[in-house]
Every structure is written in structure tokens, then in C-alpha cells.
Amino acid sequence: ESGWDNGDNKEEESTSLSKAVEEPPGQSQPWLQDCVVSLSPCADLLVVAREQKAVFLSAKWRTDQSGREEMTLAVSWSGTLSTEEGESVSSVIAIPLASQKRSSTGRPDWTCIVVGFTSGYVRFYTESGVLLLAQLLHVDPVLRLKCRTYEIPRHPGVTEQHEELSILYPAALVTIDGFSLFQSLRACRNQVARAAAAGSDVVPPPPLAYKKWGLQEMDTIVDHSSAGVMTLCVFDQMKNASILGGFHASVKGSPPAMSQFVTVGSGPYTGFYYAVEGNSQPLLSHVALAVASKLTSALFNAASGWLGWNKNKSEEEAAQKQKPKVEPATPLGIRFGLPDSRRHGESICLSPCNTLAGVTDDFGRVALLDLARGVTIRMWKGYRDAQLGWLQVQEERGDREFSPSASLPRRHALFLIIYAPRRGILEVWAMQRGPRVGAFTVGKYCRLLYAGYHLMGVNSVTSQGWQLHTQQVCLLDPTTGALRTISIPFHLALSDKKNERAKDMHLLKRLSAVLKSRDVDPDALEREAKSALLEIKHPAIKKQALESLLSNKNAPVSCLTNVTSALHDALKQQDEVETSLLQLCSSHLKLLQLYTDIQQLQSDSLEGLEEELSRVEPTLQRYAQLSSKPSVSFAQDSPDTPLSAQAFLTQLEVTEDGRVKVNRGSDAEWNQLGNFLFWGCLCGKSPTHKVCDTLQLAGFSPQQLLSLLMSVWLQREKEVLQKPVDTVKQLYTLLIALSNMEGAVEESWDPQSVSPWWQQVRLTCIQSHNAAAALLAALVAHCAAKASITSRADSKLQSEWEAVSMELEQWVVCVRQLEDVLVLQALLLVPSPQGTAGGAVVQCSIKTLLEGGTGGIADSVSKWVFRQNITPERLKEILLKKRSHEELLLAVCQRFPDSLSPDLLFAHCSWEYVVQWNKDPEVRKCSLTVQISLWK
């Protein structure tokens, strides 16, 4: 088994481990096996220590050779930690400290590295190796450091556990309150920073407040777990009182709160200790204050020498050189244990819920302990030198939708992670009596890193709204330098492997793995997808698998169609059919068939129509020459980029009545869909009538198709101007075909109004800033409207001819206005002479000119005159030539009496006509001014 799901929850981090500790000669296994390793729960700091040296590795982002960003752990500090002669590092733990800022959302402020030494010292460091605090708590070597942080109670009856740092010695256990430790570490860090900034010496901090218990009645102790404060139920309280005090024993009204400690070792194999809260020793740092408050002034005077207050200076210096005094431990007897004279415990790992613990021994066994009852409830064999970890998984939100208890809080599942280095396998077991839900081959020299805690400094108030970014279990492979986190789906804890949902999720995972592979054969992909979709039983998972297939860009259209059709046929044969799933298959199957038909039609060729539209060609040539400027564009933004089936399905949906509805998204998506549907027709590569018939049979709205057609026409103005005659003929055919669709042009309209169908085209042309494309569209629409109205006029009554003339009159006005807008736009596109003030070219449209008021056109022309650097004297000369210019125009009209009239020429004077007969640039400018003034 290679993974759980499609990889969304799996995170890999590469580590660049520096070989800071030299490998001894002749060693066969990796050097990391002899080191003490600790990983921060936030996976942003890794500590590797051996003997006196240590290396701190911090998380950093880097870009690999392929350009992909990845997280790495690089060496941030390395050096020697030991200060006492002969001492070495025996245990390390990295504790992230929560930020106290209100803007914090669960990220740590900084990370403290706690190091235990064989001399008994416990020292606290920053990420940069700066010593914050050091304290000798016991004279024996430190065996194990463990931390417990705040957990949000999931149930009202669960007791809140306080934060705590516990240090295990061979015969003693020291606990430090987490709140006081958090405040002390923050104060020490701030004091070190201020001293470094001021260049002064660091003031030694006061000692930490702690409790020390002397663990008795156990031969050897090698590991421990602090399960926190617990309260016995009334029955257990009465049972214990009867056993200890007999039949007549008295029972207190409320059970006392106790701190539970579980140790492993030998004699017994596992021991349970309970320290009653309230009756324990006081905090040792407050002992001196408590004793001093009870002494009288006479006792002070008598015992001044004994207390050391009258020592001379030399005696004080000699005392400082000696080791500090170590307070004795409070004896704590064992309550009970699991005796096994031959078995020796090696490690214990506490579960996140503090109710279970996994224990390893020298017999290669892994035992599961129930801490509340003090019994072993399960045991695995064949796991010599095993490493343990726990993973608590929260139920997915999607699973609650199909659960009968959807209104209840989300459930949690608990899994035990067992890494067997002798076999090189990582196993996952469901708790408490569940099966093995996963096994992974990972190598024989890995380290399973399980912190068992989160951020220190969090409480019930500060944790509101936080999302703790911590990893529960990580696996470090020293041979490859990879640090992997383990993610387990919640559904694996529901039942055994025969669970249909677990099987469905396995099929979904297998399909996702096939879809992610890039070199898969299309036939193999179709077979795998069809097999998975037909075998999946759960409707929600079947729908998820179908959506994953339809959204995959590597799947060909034939595969999508065949798989969807097979699933649709299988659903129709079932007795109980999921309506939403069947509707999804039907709608996507219809859209895929439409996509295939349009794609097939676009591959056919069709000869262009012989109708020629060349009336506006001379006008367009000058505009195209002025508007053609080099520009930079990206390949993915090109309108010729083919539309994928996944994008096609995203923009379209099938309504309940079987019609196809286009979901208007961004302009880029809208233009891409219009290019896919109509650009082949406009280029003459696709048969226009067949495309329109196919779209009509699919159930498209004619209005949406018209909007898509106008969008692609106006967007691709440059391509249209390259071959205006051919594209105009194709546009004419398309408009005629679309207007003949059912629901396009109404059979009857108000005689005093215009057709809404053609009004949609006019509004688009009026609002467009692409003057040339809008003019061509208006000319074609005018002719198409005239042809459509003429064909319908034979069956209309005589009274309806008024509406026909009104419709055509609207087109006459629109065409004339667009011609003038094109002339004005061409004028504004004339480049300015070198050395004059430039500026962006104003984009004109009928809408903007009408909204600009009476001075809008004059303002645009005056700015253009200013950019042309025309002096006032030259403007005066141009105005004086106005009479001679009018005479020139009349002469032109007399030369061509059949084609031009003075009124028409003055009203719609296109400046190309003037340039054709008079090459004087001043006359050309004057003619433009006259024409624009007349239009205004």
C-alpha cells in the first residue's frame, strides 16, 4: 500500500542534514542511530545531539531545479553544549512557545530547546544556541524529558490538564509547572536580548519552581509518562478505602485529585504512581520563604552563622565554585504494577487522550495499557526495538452529511503507529481492538518522531479561534534525508476491511493515483475508471470519483463519454437510484456529446460564400494601419488556446427542463467559450448551419449564443481586419442562422417598438470600443435584419410595416454613428510628432460620446490638436481655407454626380475620400474638423 488517498494530506519535507558528528570507523549503520533526535511539533526545528555536540536545523524555503518550492531543514546552529567536565547530552526536547500577540492564529513565537545531561543539569537554549537557564535538579543522569501541553476538552466531563515538563532520573521524577516555566523562559529570553543590545552581562535568573518525587519500590526505571490530574469515581474510591482500611473504613465526601505517573523498567515491569494534589510537597523555590516567615527574630540571631549570612567573602567564593545544593526528593510509593520478573520495559508512549499507553520491552512485544484500569488490554509480538507514536484523526465534514448523527460534534479516531526497524516496516493499528489499517515499507534506519504535545503557553482563553499547525507523527529517513508526516483517513477506524465505505475509498484512491500519472495509456485509463465507478457503492464517493475524472485534463473526451455513459446505464438499471447522481450523469453526458459534435463540425471544411462586402474596406485600411502596434502576449492567454472538456463542463450546465445554460464567469472564460463555438465558423473552417443546428438541438438559448458571437467578433478585431470580406460573409450567415432559431426573433412585436433580438446587437455595437469590428457587425446586422424582416413581411399585415421601417431606421442611425466613430478613432490614432507631449489614445464608442455631452468630441479633438503641436497661427490659416475647402468638396460632387451629393458628403465625409483627391495635409485636417462638427 503506497498511500491513503490522492496525496492532498501527505506532506514531504527534504532535510539537508550536516554530518556534524563524525562517524566512528567501522560503523555499518547510519550515524544518526547513535544520536539524540527531537523534532518540534510544528516541524520547523530539528535537534540532533551526540555526546557534547549538537546541531539545530531550522525550516527554510528553497526552489529546486524544476522550479518547485519546497520546505527544507538547514543547519542554523551547531556547537558544544556541555559545560561540566565529563558530562554529555542524554535527552533533548524542542518546545514551541505560543505567541502572546492578539493577531496570532496558532503559530509559535519561538522554540525553546531543553537539554538534559548526564550530570543532572537541565539547560534551556534558544534556536540560536543561546543559554537561557540552567539548573541542577538531581545528581543522577537525566534519562528522559517529556512535556504535556494544554488540550481543549472534547467533552464537558473531561478534566482540563495543565501544562507540565517532567524530567526522569533513575530514582526520581521532577515536574515543573508549565505556566511558571513559560513565564520564566520568556523573561530570560527578553533579559538576554536586552543584555546583548546594551553590551552588559546577563543577570543570573532565579531558580525554577519544581516538585521532586522519589519513586520507590521499583528496581529499575528507564522511561515514564505523566498522565495528568485524574479523579477516581465514587465506586473506585470506596473500593480503595475498603482494601486499605477494611470493612469499617471511612470514605471522604469527594474523591481527591491525583497526578498519575506511569513508569516502565523492571521489578515490576510497569509501575503506577499517584500523587494526591494538596498533600504533596510545596514548590521548592518557596521553601526558604515559608521557613523564614515562621522563624522569630531570636532564632535569626542564633542561627545566623548556620544559615550562612555572616560568611566572609572568601567562603562565599568557595561556595559558588561548588555545585549547588540539591533538594531531597519526597518519597512516593508505588500504588500497583504489572509484575513480570523476566520482562524489562524499554519505552512508554502516552496517547493524546491520556487514557492509553503503548509499552515496548526487550522481548520484542508491544503492550497496550489501559491507564484508568491499570491493565494490559492488547499485545503485539515480533516488534523488537520498536518505536511508537499516536495519531488522533478528526472526522471529515463530508462524512457527517451521510451519518445519522449529523447534528452531533465530529468524532475522533485513535491510531497506534508502530515502527519496526528490524523489519523496516511502519504499521498503523486502529484502537482499541481494531485491525491493522496500513503497512508501509520505509527502511531499517528511520526514526519515528512523536512529540506528544503542542504549543506551550496556550489556555482555554487564548486558544479560542486558533488552528494549531502541528504535526503529530513524523518519520525521518537518514539515508535519503526525507522527513514525512503520516496522515490517516478517519473512515479506516469505522470497521474492518469488509466495510463498504473503506473499500470505496480504496477504489477512489486507486483511481486518483491513475489520474495523477502522466504516462498512462488512454485505454487503460478508461478501463480503470469504468471499473472503479461501477464497483463503488456509496453514492457520495461515486459522485466524487466521477467529478475527479471529469475535471482531469489528461483524460480524452472519448474516455469521459464512454465512462459516463456506462455509469448512466448502470444507474438506470438499479432499483433505488440516486436522483442527483443520475441527473449529473445525464447532464454531463449531454454536454460531452455537444462538445464532440462541435469538435467534429469544426474539422469539416466549407467553401466561403461568394457575396462580397467591400463598401467599408477603404475606410478600414487606414484604421488598421494606425491601430496595428507590436505587443507582447503570453501563450496561455492566446484566444486560439483550445478549450478543454473540463472548462467546457464548468461553464455549462443542464437545467431541469433539458436546456443548456451558460454560466457567465470572467470575460476571459466567456471569450474562450465564444471562440470555441463560433471562431471556426467565422474563419470558414466549420459549416455554419450545422453548428447552429447542433447548438439548437442541444437546447442553447439563442440570446446567449448571440452574446457569445458578438463577444468573439469584437474581441478578435485584428484577425477580422486581416480578411474583412471573408469574415463578414461568415458573420452574415451566422446571424441569419441564429435569427431563424426558435425563440430568437419574436413572431409578433409592438408595431411602435423595435425587435429585442436586433436591439441586443445594436447595444453591443454601441457600447464597444472596437470601432472597426463594431461597424462591420452593424453593417452585417443591418443587412441580416433587412433580409429577416423581408422574409417575414409576406405573412404580416399591412399595419406592421411601420414597425419594420422603425427597425430599419434604427439600424441606419446606428451605422452612420459608427462610421463617424471610426473616423474620429482613426484621427485620434494618428501618432504625434517626435518631441511633443504624448498620452494614451482615447477609446471612443457611441455610448461614451453621447454620455460626454456637447463638448465631448471638441475636447477629444482639441487634445489631439495639442499633441500634434499645431500653432494658433496655423489653426487660423486652416479656418481661413474653409471656404476654399467647401468649394473643393462641391467640385468632387460635380465630378461624381451619381455617387455623391453635397449633403451626403458634408454629413458623412470620410477623410479617405478627401485624401484620394487632395494630398494637402492641411486640407485633410480641415475636412476632419468639418465632418466632426457636422456630426455633433
XYZ file of N, CA, C and O in Angstrom, residues 169-231:
252
model
N 14.776 10.819 36.346
C 16.093 10.362 36.787
C 15.981 8.881 37.160
O 14.876 8.339 37.271
N 17.078 8.204 37.403
C 16.983 6.771 37.723
C 16.107 6.458 38.930
O 15.482 5.396 38.958
N 16.010 7.343 39.893
C 15.185 7.070 41.072
C 14.351 8.270 41.471
O 13.852 8.317 42.611
N 14.192 9.237 40.615
C 13.431 10.441 40.964
C 12.724 10.965 39.717
O 13.140 10.709 38.577
N 11.665 11.724 39.973
C 10.886 12.358 38.908
C 10.628 13.796 39.298
O 10.061 14.064 40.373
N 11.063 14.728 38.457
C 10.899 16.162 38.703
C 9.851 16.700 37.730
O 9.915 16.425 36.526
N 8.901 17.457 38.256
C 7.864 18.079 37.419
C 7.930 19.590 37.616
O 8.058 20.079 38.749
N 7.846 20.303 36.509
C 7.867 21.774 36.510
C 6.560 22.254 35.921
O 6.163 21.819 34.824
N 5.892 23.136 36.615
C 4.621 23.664 36.141
C 4.828 24.428 34.835
O 5.748 25.249 34.714
N 3.965 24.155 33.862
C 4.144 24.746 32.548
C 3.939 26.243 32.516
O 4.647 26.958 31.791
N 3.012 26.769 33.311
C 2.761 28.209 33.285
C 3.957 28.982 33.820
O 4.409 29.958 33.213
N 4.506 28.551 34.970
C 5.669 29.247 35.521
C 6.891 29.079 34.622
O 7.690 30.013 34.468
N 7.031 27.899 33.991
C 8.145 27.699 33.070
C 8.020 28.609 31.854
O 9.018 29.191 31.387
N 6.809 28.761 31.353
C 6.584 29.625 30.188
C 6.950 31.074 30.521
O 7.631 31.752 29.737
N 6.515 31.558 31.679
C 6.828 32.936 32.063
C 8.327 33.111 32.311
O 8.910 34.140 31.938
N 8.973 32.124 32.925
C 10.403 32.245 33.194
C 11.212 32.252 31.904
O 12.163 33.038 31.757
N 10.861 31.392 30.961
C 11.604 31.353 29.705
C 11.431 32.650 28.920
O 12.382 33.155 28.316
N 10.222 33.205 28.915
C 10.013 34.489 28.228
C 10.835 35.588 28.881
O 11.451 36.422 28.197
N 10.857 35.608 30.213
C 11.625 36.643 30.909
C 13.118 36.482 30.657
O 13.835 37.477 30.439
N 13.602 35.239 30.674
C 15.030 35.022 30.414
C 15.400 35.428 28.991
O 16.460 36.033 28.769
N 14.550 35.119 28.052
C 14.850 35.478 26.658
C 14.876 36.993 26.485
O 15.756 37.543 25.796
N 13.926 37.681 27.089
C 13.915 39.147 26.992
C 15.128 39.751 27.678
O 15.724 40.718 27.188
N 15.518 39.171 28.823
C 16.667 39.713 29.544
C 17.960 39.492 28.769
O 18.825 40.367 28.718
N 18.097 38.331 28.122
C 19.287 38.075 27.302
C 19.328 39.027 26.109
O 20.399 39.539 25.745
N 18.184 39.287 25.490
C 18.151 40.208 24.354
C 18.526 41.618 24.765
O 19.275 42.312 24.057
N 18.029 42.071 25.928
C 18.380 43.422 26.397
C 19.858 43.511 26.753
O 20.514 44.521 26.469
N 20.394 42.467 27.370
C 21.806 42.492 27.732
C 22.694 42.489 26.495
O 23.724 43.170 26.455
N 22.291 41.737 25.470
C 23.076 41.727 24.231
C 23.018 43.076 23.536
O 24.006 43.536 22.952
N 21.876 43.743 23.599
C 21.756 45.054 22.957
C 22.547 46.116 23.700
O 23.139 47.009 23.088
N 22.578 46.020 25.063
C 23.289 47.022 25.859
C 24.755 46.683 26.042
O 25.530 47.517 26.518
N 25.173 45.446 25.718
C 26.557 45.050 25.895
C 26.932 44.757 27.322
O 28.120 44.782 27.671
N 25.952 44.477 28.176
C 26.218 44.205 29.585
C 26.136 42.716 29.843
O 25.772 41.923 28.971
N 26.485 42.336 31.084
C 26.443 40.935 31.470
C 25.009 40.515 31.764
O 24.170 41.324 32.181
N 24.767 39.215 31.579
C 23.439 38.679 31.840
C 23.296 38.395 33.320
O 24.160 37.754 33.932
N 22.217 38.880 33.900
C 21.947 38.634 35.312
C 21.443 37.210 35.479
O 20.531 36.784 34.755
N 22.016 36.423 36.389
C 21.538 35.042 36.564
C 20.075 35.016 36.972
O 19.668 35.741 37.898
N 19.269 34.201 36.317
C 17.838 34.173 36.639
C 17.580 33.396 37.913
O 18.412 32.588 38.361
N 16.457 33.619 38.558
C 16.120 32.850 39.769
C 15.838 31.403 39.404
O 15.522 31.080 38.256
N 15.970 30.495 40.372
C 15.726 29.077 40.069
C 14.262 28.811 39.780
O 13.370 29.565 40.178
N 14.039 27.721 39.064
C 12.686 27.328 38.699
C 11.969 26.683 39.872
O 12.589 26.067 40.757
N 10.670 26.838 39.896
C 9.837 26.159 40.888
C 9.510 24.769 40.374
O 9.066 24.616 39.233
N 9.733 23.761 41.208
C 9.536 22.397 40.750
C 9.135 21.507 41.920
O 9.256 21.883 43.092
N 8.698 20.298 41.596
C 8.414 19.245 42.570
C 9.277 18.042 42.219
O 9.465 17.748 41.029
N 9.767 17.358 43.253
C 10.600 16.186 43.018
C 10.083 15.029 43.853
O 9.924 15.145 45.062
N 9.816 13.944 43.165
C 9.283 12.744 43.801
C 10.340 11.638 43.732
O 10.949 11.409 42.688
N 10.503 10.960 44.843
C 11.376 9.799 44.882
C 10.575 8.533 44.622
O 9.795 8.094 45.488
N 10.706 7.965 43.453
C 9.918 6.801 43.056
C 10.500 5.557 43.718
O 11.662 5.180 43.476
N 9.699 4.925 44.544
C 10.157 3.801 45.350
C 9.531 2.494 44.884
O 8.582 2.482 44.084
N 10.084 1.400 45.412
C 9.555 0.046 45.229
C 9.595 -0.384 43.770
O 8.712 -1.109 43.300
N 10.581 0.088 43.025
C 10.780 -0.361 41.654
C 12.279 -0.466 41.427
O 13.036 0.470 41.720
N 12.725 -1.615 40.902
C 14.158 -1.874 40.788
C 14.836 -0.927 39.798
O 15.820 -0.264 40.126
N 14.315 -0.883 38.572
C 14.937 -0.060 37.525
C 13.847 0.691 36.781
O 12.802 0.110 36.430
N 14.094 1.974 36.526
C 13.166 2.812 35.769
C 13.921 3.396 34.581
O 14.996 4.005 34.762
N 13.379 3.227 33.366
C 14.036 3.739 32.160
C 13.185 4.751 31.410
O 13.702 5.512 30.591
N 11.898 4.768 31.641
C 11.026 5.721 30.927
C 9.783 5.956 31.769
O 9.465 5.170 32.690
N 9.075 7.015 31.450
C 7.887 7.387 32.229
C 6.914 8.146 31.348
O 7.249 8.593 30.232
N 5.710 8.332 31.879
C 4.685 9.184 31.271
C 3.871 9.804 32.396
O 3.492 9.110 33.354
N 3.615 11.090 32.250
C 2.772 11.806 33.204
C 1.385 11.949 32.582
O 1.202 12.691 31.615
N 0.425 11.213 33.151
C -0.921 11.195 32.575
C -1.772 12.363 33.022
O -2.917 12.480 32.586
N -1.274 13.210 33.915
C -2.017 14.378 34.340
C -2.858 14.117 35.570
O -2.766 13.067 36.231
N -3.686 15.086 35.889
C -4.528 15.020 37.083
C -5.772 14.204 36.765
O -6.415 14.402 35.734
N -6.112 13.290 37.657
C -7.282 12.446 37.477
C -8.041 12.379 38.794
O -7.489 12.609 39.876
N -9.334 12.064 38.690
C -10.202 11.915 39.860
C -10.921 10.586 39.759
O -11.550 10.301 38.726
